[in-house]
CSV table of C-alpha atoms and ligand atoms in Angstrom, one decimal:
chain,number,residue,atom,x,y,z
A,24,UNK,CA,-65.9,-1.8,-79.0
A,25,UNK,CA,-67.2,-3.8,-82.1
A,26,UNK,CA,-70.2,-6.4,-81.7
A,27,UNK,CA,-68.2,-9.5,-81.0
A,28,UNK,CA,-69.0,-13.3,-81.4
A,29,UNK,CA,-68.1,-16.6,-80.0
A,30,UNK,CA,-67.0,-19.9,-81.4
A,31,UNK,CA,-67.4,-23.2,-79.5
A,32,UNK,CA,-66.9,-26.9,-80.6
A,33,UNK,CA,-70.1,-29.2,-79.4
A,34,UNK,CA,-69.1,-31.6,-76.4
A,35,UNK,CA,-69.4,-35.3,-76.8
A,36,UNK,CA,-69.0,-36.5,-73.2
A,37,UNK,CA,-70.8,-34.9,-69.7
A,38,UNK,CA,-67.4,-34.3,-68.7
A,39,UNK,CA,-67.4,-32.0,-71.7
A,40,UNK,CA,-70.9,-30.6,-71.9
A,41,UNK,CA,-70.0,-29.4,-68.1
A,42,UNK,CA,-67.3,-27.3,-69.1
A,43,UNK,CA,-69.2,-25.9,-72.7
A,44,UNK,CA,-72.0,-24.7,-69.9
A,45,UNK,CA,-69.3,-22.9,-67.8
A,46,UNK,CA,-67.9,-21.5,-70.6
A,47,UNK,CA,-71.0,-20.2,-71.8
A,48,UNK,CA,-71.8,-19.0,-68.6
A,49,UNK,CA,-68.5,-16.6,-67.9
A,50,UNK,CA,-68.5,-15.2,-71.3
A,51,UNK,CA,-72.3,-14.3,-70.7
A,52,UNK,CA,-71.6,-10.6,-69.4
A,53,UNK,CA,-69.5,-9.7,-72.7
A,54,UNK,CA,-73.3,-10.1,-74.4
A,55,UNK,CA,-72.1,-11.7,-77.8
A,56,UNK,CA,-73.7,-10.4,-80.6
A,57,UNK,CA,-74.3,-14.6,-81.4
A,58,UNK,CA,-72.8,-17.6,-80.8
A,59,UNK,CA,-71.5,-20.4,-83.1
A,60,UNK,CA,-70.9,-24.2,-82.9
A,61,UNK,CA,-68.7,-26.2,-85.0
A,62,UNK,CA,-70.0,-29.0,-87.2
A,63,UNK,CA,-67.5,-32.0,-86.5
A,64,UNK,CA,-66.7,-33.9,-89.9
A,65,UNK,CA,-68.7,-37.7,-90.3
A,66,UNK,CA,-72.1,-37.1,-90.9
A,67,UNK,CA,-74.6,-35.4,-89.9
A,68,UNK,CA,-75.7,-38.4,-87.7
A,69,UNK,CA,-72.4,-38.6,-86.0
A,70,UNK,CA,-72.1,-34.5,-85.3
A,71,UNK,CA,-73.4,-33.1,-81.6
A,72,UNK,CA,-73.9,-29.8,-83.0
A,73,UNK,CA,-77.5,-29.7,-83.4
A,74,UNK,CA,-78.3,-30.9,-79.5
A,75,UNK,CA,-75.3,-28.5,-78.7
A,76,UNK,CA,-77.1,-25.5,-80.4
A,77,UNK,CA,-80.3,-26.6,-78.5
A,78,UNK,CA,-78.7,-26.2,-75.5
A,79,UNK,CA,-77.0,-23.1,-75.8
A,80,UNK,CA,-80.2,-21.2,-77.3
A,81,UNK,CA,-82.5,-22.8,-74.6
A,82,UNK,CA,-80.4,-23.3,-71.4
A,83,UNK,CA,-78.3,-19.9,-71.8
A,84,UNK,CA,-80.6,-17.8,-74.2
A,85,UNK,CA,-77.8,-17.1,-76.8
A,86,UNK,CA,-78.7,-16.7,-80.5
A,87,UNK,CA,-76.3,-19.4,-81.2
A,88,UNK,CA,-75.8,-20.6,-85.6
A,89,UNK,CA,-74.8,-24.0,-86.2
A,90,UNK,CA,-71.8,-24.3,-88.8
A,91,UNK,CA,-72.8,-26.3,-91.5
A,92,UNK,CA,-70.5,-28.5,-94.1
A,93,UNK,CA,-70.0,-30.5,-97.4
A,94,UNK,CA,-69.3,-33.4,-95.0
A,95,UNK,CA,-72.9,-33.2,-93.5
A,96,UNK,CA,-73.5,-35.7,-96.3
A,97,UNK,CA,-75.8,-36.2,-99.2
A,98,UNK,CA,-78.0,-33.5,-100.0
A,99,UNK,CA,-81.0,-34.7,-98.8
A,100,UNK,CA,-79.4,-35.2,-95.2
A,101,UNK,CA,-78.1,-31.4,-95.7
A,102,UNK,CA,-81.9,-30.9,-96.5
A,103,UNK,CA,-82.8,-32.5,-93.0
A,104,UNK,CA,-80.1,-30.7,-91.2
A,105,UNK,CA,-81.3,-27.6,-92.7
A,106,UNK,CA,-85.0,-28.5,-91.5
A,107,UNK,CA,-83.8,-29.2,-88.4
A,108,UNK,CA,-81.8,-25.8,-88.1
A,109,UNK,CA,-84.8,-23.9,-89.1
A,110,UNK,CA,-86.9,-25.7,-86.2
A,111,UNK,CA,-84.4,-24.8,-83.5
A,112,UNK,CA,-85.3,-21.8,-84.5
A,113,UNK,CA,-81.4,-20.4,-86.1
A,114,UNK,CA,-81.4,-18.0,-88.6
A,115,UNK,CA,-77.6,-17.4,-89.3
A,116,UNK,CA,-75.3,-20.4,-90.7
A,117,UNK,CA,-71.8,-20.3,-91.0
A,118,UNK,CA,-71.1,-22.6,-94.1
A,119,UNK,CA,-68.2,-24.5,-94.9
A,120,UNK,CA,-66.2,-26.9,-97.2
A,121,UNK,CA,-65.5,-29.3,-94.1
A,122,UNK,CA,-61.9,-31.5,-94.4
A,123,UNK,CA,-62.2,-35.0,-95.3
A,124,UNK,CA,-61.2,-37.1,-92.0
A,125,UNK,CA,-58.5,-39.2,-92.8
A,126,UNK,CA,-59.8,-42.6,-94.4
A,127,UNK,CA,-62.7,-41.3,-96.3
A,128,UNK,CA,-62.7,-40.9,-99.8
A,129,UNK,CA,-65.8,-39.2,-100.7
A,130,UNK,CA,-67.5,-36.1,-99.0
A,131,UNK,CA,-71.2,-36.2,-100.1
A,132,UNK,CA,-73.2,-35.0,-102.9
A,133,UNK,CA,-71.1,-31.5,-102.7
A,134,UNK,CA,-67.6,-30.6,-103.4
A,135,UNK,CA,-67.1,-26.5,-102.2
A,136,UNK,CA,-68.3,-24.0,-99.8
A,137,UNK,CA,-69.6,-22.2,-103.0
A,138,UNK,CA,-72.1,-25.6,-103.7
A,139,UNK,CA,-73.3,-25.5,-100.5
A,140,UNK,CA,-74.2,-22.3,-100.4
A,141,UNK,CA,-75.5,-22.2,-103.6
A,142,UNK,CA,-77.8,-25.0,-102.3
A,143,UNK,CA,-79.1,-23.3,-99.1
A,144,UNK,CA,-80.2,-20.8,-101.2
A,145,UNK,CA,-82.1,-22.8,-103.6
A,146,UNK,CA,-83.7,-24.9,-100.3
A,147,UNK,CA,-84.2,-22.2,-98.1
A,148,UNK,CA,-84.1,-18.7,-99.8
A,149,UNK,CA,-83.4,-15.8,-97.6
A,150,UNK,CA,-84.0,-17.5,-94.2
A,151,UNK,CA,-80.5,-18.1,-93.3
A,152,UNK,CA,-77.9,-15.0,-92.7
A,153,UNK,CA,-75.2,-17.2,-94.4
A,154,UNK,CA,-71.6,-16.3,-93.2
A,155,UNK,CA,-68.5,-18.3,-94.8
A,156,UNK,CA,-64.9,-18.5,-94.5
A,157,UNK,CA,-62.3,-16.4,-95.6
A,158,UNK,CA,-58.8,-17.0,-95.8
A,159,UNK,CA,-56.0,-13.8,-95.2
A,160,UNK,CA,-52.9,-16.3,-95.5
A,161,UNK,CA,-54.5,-18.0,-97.9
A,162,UNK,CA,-56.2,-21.4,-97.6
A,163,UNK,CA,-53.1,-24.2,-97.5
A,164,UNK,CA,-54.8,-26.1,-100.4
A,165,UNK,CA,-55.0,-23.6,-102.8
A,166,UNK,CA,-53.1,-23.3,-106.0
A,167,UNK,CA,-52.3,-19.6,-105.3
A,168,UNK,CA,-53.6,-16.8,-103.9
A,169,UNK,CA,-54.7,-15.0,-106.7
A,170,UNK,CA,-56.7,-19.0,-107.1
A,171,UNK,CA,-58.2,-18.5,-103.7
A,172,UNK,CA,-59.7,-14.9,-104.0
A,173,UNK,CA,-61.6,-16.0,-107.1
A,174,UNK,CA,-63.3,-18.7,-105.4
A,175,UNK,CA,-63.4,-16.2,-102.8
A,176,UNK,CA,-65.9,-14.6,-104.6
A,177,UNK,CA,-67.3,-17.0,-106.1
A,178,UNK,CA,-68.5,-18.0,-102.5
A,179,UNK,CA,-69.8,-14.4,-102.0
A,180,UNK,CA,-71.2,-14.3,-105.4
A,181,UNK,CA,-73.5,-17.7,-104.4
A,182,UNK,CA,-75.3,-16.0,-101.6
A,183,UNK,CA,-72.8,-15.4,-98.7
A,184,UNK,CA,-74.1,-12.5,-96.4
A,185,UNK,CA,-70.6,-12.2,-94.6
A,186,UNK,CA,-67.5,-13.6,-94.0
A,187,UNK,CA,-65.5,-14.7,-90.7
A,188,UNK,CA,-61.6,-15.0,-91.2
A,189,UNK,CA,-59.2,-17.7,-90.5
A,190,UNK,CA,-56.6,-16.7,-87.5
A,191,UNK,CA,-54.1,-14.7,-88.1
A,192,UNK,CA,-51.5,-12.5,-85.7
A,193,UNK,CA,-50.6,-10.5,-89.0
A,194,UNK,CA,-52.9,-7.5,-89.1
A,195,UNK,CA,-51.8,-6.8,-92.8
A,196,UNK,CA,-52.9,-9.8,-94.4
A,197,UNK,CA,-56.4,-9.0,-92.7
A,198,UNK,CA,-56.2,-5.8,-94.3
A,199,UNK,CA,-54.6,-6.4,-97.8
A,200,UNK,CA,-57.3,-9.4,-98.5
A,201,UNK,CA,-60.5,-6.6,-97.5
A,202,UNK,CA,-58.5,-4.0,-100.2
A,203,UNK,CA,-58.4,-7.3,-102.9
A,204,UNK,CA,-62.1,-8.5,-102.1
A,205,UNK,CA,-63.4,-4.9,-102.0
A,206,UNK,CA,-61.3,-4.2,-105.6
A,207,UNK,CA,-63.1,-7.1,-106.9
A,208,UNK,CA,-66.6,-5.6,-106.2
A,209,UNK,CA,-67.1,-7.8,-102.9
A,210,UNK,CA,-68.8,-5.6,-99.7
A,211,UNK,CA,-69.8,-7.7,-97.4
A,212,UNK,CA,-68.6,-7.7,-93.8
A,213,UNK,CA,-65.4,-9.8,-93.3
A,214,UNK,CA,-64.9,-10.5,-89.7
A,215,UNK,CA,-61.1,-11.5,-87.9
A,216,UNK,CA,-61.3,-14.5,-86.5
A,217,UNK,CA,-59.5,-14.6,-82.8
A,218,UNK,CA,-57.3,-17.1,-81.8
A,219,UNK,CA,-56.5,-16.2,-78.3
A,220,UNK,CA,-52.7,-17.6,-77.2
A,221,UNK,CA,-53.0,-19.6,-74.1
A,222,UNK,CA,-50.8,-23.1,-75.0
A,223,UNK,CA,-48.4,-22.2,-77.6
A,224,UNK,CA,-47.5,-25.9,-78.6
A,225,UNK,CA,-50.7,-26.4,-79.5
A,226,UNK,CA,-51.4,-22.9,-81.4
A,227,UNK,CA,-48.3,-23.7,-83.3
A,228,UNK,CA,-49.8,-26.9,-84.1
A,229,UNK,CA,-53.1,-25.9,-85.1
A,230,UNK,CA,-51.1,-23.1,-87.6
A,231,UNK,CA,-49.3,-26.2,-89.1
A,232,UNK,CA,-52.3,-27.3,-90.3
A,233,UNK,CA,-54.5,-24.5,-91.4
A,234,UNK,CA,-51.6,-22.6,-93.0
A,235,UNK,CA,-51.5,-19.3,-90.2
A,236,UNK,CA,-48.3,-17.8,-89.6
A,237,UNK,CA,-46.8,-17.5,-86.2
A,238,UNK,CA,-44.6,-14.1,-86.6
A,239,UNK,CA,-40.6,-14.8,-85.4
A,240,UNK,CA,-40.8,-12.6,-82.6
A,241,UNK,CA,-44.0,-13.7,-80.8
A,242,UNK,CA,-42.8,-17.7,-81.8
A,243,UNK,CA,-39.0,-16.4,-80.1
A,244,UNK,CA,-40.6,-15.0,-77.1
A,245,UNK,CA,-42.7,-18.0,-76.2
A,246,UNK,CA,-40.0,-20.3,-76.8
A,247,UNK,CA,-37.9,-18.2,-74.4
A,248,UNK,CA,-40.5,-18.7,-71.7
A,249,UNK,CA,-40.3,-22.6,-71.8
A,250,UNK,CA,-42.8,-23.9,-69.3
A,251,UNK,CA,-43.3,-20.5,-67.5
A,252,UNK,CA,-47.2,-20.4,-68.3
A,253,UNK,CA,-48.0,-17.5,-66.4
A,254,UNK,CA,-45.6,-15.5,-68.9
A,255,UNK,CA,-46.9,-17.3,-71.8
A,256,UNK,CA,-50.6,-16.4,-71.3
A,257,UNK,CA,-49.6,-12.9,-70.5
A,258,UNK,CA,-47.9,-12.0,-73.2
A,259,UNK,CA,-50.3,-13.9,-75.4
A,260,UNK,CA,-53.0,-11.9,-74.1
A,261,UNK,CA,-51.3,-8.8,-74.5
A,262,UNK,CA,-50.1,-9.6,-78.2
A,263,UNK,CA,-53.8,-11.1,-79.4
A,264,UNK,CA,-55.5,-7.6,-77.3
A,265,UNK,CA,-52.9,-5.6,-79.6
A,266,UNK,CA,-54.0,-7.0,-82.9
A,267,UNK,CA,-57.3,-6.7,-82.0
A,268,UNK,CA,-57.1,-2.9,-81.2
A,269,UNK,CA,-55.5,-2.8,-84.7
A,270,UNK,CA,-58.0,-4.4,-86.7
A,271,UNK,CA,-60.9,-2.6,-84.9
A,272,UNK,CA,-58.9,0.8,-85.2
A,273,UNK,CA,-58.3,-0.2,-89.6
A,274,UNK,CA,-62.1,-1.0,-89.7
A,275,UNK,CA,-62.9,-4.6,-88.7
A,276,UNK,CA,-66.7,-4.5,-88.5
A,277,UNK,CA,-66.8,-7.2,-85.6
A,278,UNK,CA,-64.7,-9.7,-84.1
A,279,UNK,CA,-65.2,-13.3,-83.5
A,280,UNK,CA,-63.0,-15.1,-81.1
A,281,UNK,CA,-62.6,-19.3,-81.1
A,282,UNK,CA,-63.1,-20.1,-77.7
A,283,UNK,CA,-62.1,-24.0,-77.6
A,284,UNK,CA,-64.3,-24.1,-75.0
A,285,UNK,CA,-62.2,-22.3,-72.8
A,286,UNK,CA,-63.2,-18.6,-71.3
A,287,UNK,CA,-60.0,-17.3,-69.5
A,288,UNK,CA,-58.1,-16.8,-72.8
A,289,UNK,CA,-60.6,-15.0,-74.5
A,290,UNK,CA,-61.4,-13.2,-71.3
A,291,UNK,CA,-57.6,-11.7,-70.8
A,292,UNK,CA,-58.1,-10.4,-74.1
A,293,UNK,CA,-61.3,-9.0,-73.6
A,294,UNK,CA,-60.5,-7.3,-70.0
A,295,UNK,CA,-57.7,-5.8,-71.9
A,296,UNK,CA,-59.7,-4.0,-74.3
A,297,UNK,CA,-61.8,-2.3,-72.0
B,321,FAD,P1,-63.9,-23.7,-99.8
B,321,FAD,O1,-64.3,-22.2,-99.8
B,321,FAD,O2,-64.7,-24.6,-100.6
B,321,FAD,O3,-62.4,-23.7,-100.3
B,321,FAD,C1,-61.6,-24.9,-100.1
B,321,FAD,C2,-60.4,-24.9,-101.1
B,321,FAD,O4,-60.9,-25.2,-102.4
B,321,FAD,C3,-59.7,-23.6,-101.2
B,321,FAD,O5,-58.3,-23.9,-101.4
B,321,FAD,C4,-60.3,-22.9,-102.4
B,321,FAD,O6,-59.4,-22.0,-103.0
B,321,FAD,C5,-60.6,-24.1,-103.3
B,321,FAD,N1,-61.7,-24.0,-104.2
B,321,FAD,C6,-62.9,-23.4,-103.9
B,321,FAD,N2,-63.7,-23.5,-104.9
B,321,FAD,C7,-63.1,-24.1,-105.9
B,321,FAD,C8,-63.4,-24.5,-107.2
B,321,FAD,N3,-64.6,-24.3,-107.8
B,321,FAD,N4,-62.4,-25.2,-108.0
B,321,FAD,C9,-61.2,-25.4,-107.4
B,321,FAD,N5,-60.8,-25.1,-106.2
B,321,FAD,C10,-61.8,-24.4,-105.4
B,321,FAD,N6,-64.2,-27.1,-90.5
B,321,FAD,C11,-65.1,-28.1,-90.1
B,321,FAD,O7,-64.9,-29.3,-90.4
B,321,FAD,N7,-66.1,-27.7,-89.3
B,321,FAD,C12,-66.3,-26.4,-88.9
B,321,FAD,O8,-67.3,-26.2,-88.1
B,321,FAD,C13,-65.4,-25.4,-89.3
B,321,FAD,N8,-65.6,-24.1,-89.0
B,321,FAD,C14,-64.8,-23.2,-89.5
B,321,FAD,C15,-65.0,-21.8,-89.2
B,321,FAD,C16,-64.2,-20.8,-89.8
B,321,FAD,C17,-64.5,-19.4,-89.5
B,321,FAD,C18,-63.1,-21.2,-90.6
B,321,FAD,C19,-62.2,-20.1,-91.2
B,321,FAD,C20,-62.8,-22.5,-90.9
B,321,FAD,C21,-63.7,-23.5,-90.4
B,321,FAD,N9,-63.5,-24.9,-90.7
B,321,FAD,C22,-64.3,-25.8,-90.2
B,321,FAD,C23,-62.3,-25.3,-91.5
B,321,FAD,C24,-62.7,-25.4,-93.0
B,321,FAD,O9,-63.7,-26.3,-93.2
B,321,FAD,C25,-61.4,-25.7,-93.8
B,321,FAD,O10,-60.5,-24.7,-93.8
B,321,FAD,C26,-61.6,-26.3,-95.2
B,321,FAD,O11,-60.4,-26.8,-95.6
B,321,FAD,C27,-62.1,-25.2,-96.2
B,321,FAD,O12,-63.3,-24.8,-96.0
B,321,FAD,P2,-63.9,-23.6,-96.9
B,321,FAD,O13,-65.3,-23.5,-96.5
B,321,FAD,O14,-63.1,-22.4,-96.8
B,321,FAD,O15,-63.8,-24.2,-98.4
């Protein structure tokens, strides 16, 4: 198997934080190469990623990389977040645009992915691995796709060290974007990002808004299982343990599953891959 990675979103409540600990607990034995935690849009003083990343580096021992975003503010909070970061002791960032939540008009002193990076660079030189996002389906806001891969690069161009994918279940796209970014002289790593299948209303949800395609026959078969979850998490295990097999077998250098918080998804898909 590939070195793999987990995603998880920091808790707000107790109630929360209880479960992130369980989590981080089960997934333990499948010794993740590093963890990461999302960075919740609003500022950096309204975002629990920082205590989140505390706790998983001291209270579980995982080397876990806070994502980082446009929406973190001005760029002298960035500045402190990135102080911060570096005190914790994290050396790997995943950086990000951030989306603007809905009734704000402005998202700091930096507009792209590509900025921000560009500005950990200046503020921190090499000290961060910097990972950023990448976009197989394209990203929904784009103009096109051809748009997309050039600021693509761009990103890659302004420091990136590697990239981690949207989800996908289409193992081309994964493929044809590493042939277009590798055409255009782009080498770093490019990860698959994992979206286990455990509620399918809310996947399809989720792929309404971030623009990734649910293929007709997996979306037929769930629908045919209505409220039969046993079925449901079965066969999503069995199709998300498929793709992955594919994507490690075509080259993926690693994979990195979003948890939710949750283990038993991403465990039935790691049980099935021996
Ligand atoms: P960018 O790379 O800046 O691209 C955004 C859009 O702008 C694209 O359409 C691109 O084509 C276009 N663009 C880029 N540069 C230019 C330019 N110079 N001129 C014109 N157009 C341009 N969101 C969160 O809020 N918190 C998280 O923790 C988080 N984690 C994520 C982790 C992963 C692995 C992924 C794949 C996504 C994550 N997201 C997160 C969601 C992400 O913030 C959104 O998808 C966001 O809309 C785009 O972020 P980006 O970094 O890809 O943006």
């Amino acid at each position: 198997m590939v070195p793999i990675s987990f995603e998880f979103y920091p808790p707000k409540t107790e109630e929360q934080r209880s479960q992130l600990d369980r989590t981080a607990a089960r997934l333990r034995d499948h010794a993740p190469d590093y963890v990461s935690v999302t960075f919740g849009a609003g500022g950096s003083t309204l975002s629990h990623t920082p205590e989140s990343i505390q706790r998983l580096r001291g209270q579980h021992g995982y080397d876990a990389a806070p994502h980082i975003t446009c929406m973190g503010g001005s760029r002298e909070e960035i500045r402190g977040l990135l102080k911060l970061y570096r005190a914790l002791g994290a050396k790997r960032l995943v950086t990000l645009r951030g989306d603007l939540p809905s009734g704000m008009v402005s998202p700091g002193d930096l507009r792209y992915a590509s900025e921000l990076v560009e500005f950990i660079r200046a503020e921190t030189g090499d000290h961060f691995h910097i990972e950023v996002a990448a976009y197989p389906e394209m990203h929904p806001q784009a103009r096109d796709s051809r748009a997309d891969l050039e600021h693509f690069v761009r990103k890659v161009r302004a420091g990136a060290n590697g990239a981690i994918t949207q989800y996908f279940y289409n193992a081309d796209a994964y493929f044809r974007f590493v042939d277009d970014i590798r055409a255009a002289g782009v080498e770093i790593p490019v990860v698959p990002g994992i979206m286990p299948i455990s509620n399918f209303s809310q996947i399809r949800r989720f792929s309404d808004m971030c623009g990734a395609e649910i293929p007709r026959w997996i979306a037929q078969r769930m629908q045919s299982y209505g409220d039969d979850s046993t079925s449901v998490r079965e066969f999503g295990a069995e199709v998300v343990a498929q793709l992955c097999r594919r994507l490690v077998d075509g080259g993926a250098p690693a994979l990195h599953f979003y948890t939710l918080n949750l283990a038993k998804p991403t465990l039935n898909v790691l049980s099935r891959l021996g």
